[in-house]
mmCIF file of C-alpha atoms in Angstrom:
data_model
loop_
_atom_site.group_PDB
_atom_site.id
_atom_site.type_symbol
_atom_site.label_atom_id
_atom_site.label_comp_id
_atom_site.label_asym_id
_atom_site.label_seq_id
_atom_site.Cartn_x
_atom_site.Cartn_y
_atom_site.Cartn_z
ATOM 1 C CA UNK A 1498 76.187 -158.695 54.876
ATOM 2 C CA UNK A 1499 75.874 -157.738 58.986
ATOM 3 C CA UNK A 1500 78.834 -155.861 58.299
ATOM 4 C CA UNK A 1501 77.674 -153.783 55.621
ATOM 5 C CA UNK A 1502 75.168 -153.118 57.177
ATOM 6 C CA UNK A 1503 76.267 -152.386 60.581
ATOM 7 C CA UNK A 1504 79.285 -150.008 58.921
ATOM 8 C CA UNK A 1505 76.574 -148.056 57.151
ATOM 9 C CA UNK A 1506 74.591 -147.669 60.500
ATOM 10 C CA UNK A 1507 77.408 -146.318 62.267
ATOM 11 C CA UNK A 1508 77.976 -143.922 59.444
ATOM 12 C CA UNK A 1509 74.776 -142.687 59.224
ATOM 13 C CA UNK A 1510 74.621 -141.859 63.120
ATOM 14 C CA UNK A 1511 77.888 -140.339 62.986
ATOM 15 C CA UNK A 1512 77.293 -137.135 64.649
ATOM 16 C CA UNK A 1513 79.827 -133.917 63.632
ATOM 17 C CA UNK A 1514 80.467 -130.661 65.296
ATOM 18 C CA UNK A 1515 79.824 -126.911 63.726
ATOM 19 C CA UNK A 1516 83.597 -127.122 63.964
ATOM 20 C CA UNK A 1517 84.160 -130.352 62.180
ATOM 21 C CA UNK A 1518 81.805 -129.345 59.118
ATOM 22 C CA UNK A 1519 83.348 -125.493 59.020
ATOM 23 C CA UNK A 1520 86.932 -127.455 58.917
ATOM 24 C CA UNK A 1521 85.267 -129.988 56.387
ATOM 25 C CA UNK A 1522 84.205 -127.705 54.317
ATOM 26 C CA UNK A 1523 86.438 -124.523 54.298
ATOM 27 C CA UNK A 1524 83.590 -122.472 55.632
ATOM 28 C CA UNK A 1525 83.407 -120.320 58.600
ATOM 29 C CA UNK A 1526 80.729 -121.754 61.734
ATOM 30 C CA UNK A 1527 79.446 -118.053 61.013
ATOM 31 C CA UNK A 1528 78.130 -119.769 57.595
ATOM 32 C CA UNK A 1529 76.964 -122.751 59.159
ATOM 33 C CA UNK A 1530 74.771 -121.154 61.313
ATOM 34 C CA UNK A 1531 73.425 -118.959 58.442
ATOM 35 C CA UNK A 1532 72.645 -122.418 56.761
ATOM 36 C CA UNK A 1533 70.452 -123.121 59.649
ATOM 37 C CA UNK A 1534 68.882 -119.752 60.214
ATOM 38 C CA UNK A 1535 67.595 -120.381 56.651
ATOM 39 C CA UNK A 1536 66.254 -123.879 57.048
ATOM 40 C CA UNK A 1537 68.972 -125.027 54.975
ATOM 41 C CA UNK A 1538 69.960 -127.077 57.991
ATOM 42 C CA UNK A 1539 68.432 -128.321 61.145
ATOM 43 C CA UNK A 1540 71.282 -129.767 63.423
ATOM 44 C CA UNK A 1541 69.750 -131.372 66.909
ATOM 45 C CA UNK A 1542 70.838 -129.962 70.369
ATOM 46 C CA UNK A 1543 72.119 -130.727 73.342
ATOM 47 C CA UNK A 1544 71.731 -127.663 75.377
ATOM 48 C CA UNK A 1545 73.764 -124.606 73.125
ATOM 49 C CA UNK A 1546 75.520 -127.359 71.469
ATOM 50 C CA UNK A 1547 74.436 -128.416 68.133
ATOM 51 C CA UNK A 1548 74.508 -131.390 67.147
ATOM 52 C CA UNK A 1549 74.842 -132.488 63.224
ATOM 53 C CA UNK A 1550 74.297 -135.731 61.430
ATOM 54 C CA UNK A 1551 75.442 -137.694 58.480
ATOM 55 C CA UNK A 1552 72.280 -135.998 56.885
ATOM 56 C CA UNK A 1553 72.944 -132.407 57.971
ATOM 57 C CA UNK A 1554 76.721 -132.890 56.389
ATOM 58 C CA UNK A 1555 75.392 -134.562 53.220
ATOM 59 C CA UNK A 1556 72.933 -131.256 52.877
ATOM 60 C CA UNK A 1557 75.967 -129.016 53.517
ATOM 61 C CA UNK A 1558 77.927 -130.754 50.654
ATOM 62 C CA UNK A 1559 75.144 -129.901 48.432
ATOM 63 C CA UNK A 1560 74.829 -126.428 49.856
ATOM 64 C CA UNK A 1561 78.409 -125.710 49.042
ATOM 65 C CA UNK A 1562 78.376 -127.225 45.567
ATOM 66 C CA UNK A 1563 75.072 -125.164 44.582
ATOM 67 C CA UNK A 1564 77.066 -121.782 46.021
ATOM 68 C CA UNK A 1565 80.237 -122.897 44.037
ATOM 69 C CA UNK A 1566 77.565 -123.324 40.915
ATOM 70 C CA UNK A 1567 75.902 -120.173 40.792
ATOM 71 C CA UNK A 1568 72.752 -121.478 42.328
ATOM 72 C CA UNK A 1569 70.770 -118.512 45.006
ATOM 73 C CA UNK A 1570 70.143 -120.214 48.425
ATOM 74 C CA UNK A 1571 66.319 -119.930 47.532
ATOM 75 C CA UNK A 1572 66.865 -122.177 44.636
ATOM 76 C CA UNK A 1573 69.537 -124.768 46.570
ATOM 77 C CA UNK A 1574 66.585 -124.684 49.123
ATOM 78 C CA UNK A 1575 64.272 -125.697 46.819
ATOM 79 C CA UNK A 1576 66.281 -128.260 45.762
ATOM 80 C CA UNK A 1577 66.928 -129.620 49.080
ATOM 81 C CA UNK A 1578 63.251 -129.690 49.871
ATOM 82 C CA UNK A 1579 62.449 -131.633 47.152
ATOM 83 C CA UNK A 1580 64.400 -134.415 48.525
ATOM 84 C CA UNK A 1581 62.618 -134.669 51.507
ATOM 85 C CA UNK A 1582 58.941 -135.159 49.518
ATOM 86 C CA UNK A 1583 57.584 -138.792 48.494
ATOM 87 C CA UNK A 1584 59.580 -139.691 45.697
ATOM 88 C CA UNK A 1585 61.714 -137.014 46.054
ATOM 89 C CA UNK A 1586 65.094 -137.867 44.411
ATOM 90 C CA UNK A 1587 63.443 -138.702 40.869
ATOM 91 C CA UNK A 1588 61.235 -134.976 41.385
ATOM 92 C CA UNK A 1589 64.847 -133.179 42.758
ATOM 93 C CA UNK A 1590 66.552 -134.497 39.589
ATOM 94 C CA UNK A 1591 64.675 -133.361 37.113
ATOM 95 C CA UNK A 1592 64.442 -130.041 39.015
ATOM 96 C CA UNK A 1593 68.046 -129.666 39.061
ATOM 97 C CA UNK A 1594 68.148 -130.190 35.618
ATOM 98 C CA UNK A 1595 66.620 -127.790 34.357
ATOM 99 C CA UNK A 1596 68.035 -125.650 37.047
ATOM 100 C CA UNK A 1597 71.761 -126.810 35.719
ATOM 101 C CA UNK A 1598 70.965 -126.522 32.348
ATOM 102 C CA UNK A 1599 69.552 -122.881 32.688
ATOM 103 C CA UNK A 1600 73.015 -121.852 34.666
ATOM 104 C CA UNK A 1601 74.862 -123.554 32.118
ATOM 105 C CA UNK A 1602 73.450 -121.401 29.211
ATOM 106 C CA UNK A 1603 73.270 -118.223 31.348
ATOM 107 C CA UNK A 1604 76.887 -119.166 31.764
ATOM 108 C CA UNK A 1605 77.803 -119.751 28.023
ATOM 109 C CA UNK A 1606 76.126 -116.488 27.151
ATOM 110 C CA UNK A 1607 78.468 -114.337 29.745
ATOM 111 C CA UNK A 1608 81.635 -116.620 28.419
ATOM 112 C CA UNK A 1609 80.818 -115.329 24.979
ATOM 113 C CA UNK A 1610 80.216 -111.925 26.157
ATOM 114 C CA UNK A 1611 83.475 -111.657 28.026
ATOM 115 C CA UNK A 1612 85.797 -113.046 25.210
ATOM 116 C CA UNK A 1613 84.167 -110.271 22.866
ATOM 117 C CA UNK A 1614 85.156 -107.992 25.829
ATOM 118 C CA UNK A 1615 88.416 -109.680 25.518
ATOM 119 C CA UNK A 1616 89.292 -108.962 21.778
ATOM 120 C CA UNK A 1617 87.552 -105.890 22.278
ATOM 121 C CA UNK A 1618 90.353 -104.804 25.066
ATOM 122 C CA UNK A 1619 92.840 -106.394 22.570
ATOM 123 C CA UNK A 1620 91.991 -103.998 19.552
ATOM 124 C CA UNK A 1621 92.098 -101.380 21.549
ATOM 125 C CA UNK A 1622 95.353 -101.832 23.147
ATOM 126 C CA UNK A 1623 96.940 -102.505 19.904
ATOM 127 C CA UNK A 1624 95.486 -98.842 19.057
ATOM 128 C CA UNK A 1625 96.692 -97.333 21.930
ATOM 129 C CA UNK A 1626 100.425 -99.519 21.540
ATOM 130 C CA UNK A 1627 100.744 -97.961 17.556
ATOM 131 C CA UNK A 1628 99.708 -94.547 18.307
ATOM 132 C CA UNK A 1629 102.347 -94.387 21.492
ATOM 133 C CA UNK A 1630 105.135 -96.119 19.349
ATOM 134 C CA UNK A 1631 104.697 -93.669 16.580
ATOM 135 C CA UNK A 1632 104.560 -90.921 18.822
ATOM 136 C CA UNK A 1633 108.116 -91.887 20.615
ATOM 137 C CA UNK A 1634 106.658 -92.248 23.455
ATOM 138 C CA UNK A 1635 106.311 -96.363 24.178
ATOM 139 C CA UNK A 1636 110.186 -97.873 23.213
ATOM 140 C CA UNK A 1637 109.624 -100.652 20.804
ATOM 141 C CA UNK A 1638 109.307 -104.124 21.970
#
């Protein structure tokens, strides 16, 4: 039980450079510090250097997963936020939720839309195909 316990310590105190999370996550330092200038993130510092924790990393996983989603930094903020309030991960939950079933529909709405796009496209290149193969001017095949 000391073990586990002392492992997850030393995990949570791990500390990891902008260039370790950038690396970590495919994303330039450029992005990182964007992050922060939002209040997305809030590294410590040691002189110019900052310094990130286990904490500022888990955040940055989320940050990256809401981009990859759809979600606006305002809303991943809010979502982030939540987390931090008194009974926070039962209230960010149910937030996300909602947010996650809202970006699925919007989602399912614009994957309908583009497949009618699709067959629309389809028609009329099968249109365009006949008229240019009656004309001679599209071989057959």
């Amino acid at each position: 039980m000391e073990a586990d316990t002392r492992e997850k310590t030393e995990v949570e105190q791990r500390s990891y450079s902008i260039g370790d999370l950038a690396a970590a996550f495919d994303i330039t330092p450029r992005s990182i510090r964007f992050y922060e200038d939002e209040g997305l993130l809030s590294p410590e510092r040691a002189g110019l250097t900052r310094i990130y924790s286990h904490r500022d990393r888990a955040r940055l996983a989320l940050i990256c997963r809401g981009k990859r989603l759809g979600f606006s930094l305002a809303e991943i903020k809010e979502f982030l936020d939540l987390y931090d309030r008194e009974h926070g991960q039962v209230e960010q939950m149910s937030y996300f939720l909602g947010r996650a079933r809202s970006r699925r529909a919007a989602l399912e709405t614009q994957l309908v839309d583009v497949q009618q796009t699709i067959e629309d496209l389809k028609g009329i290149e099968d249109e365009i195909t006949t008229f240019l193969k009656r004309e001679g001017a599209l071989p057959e095949g």
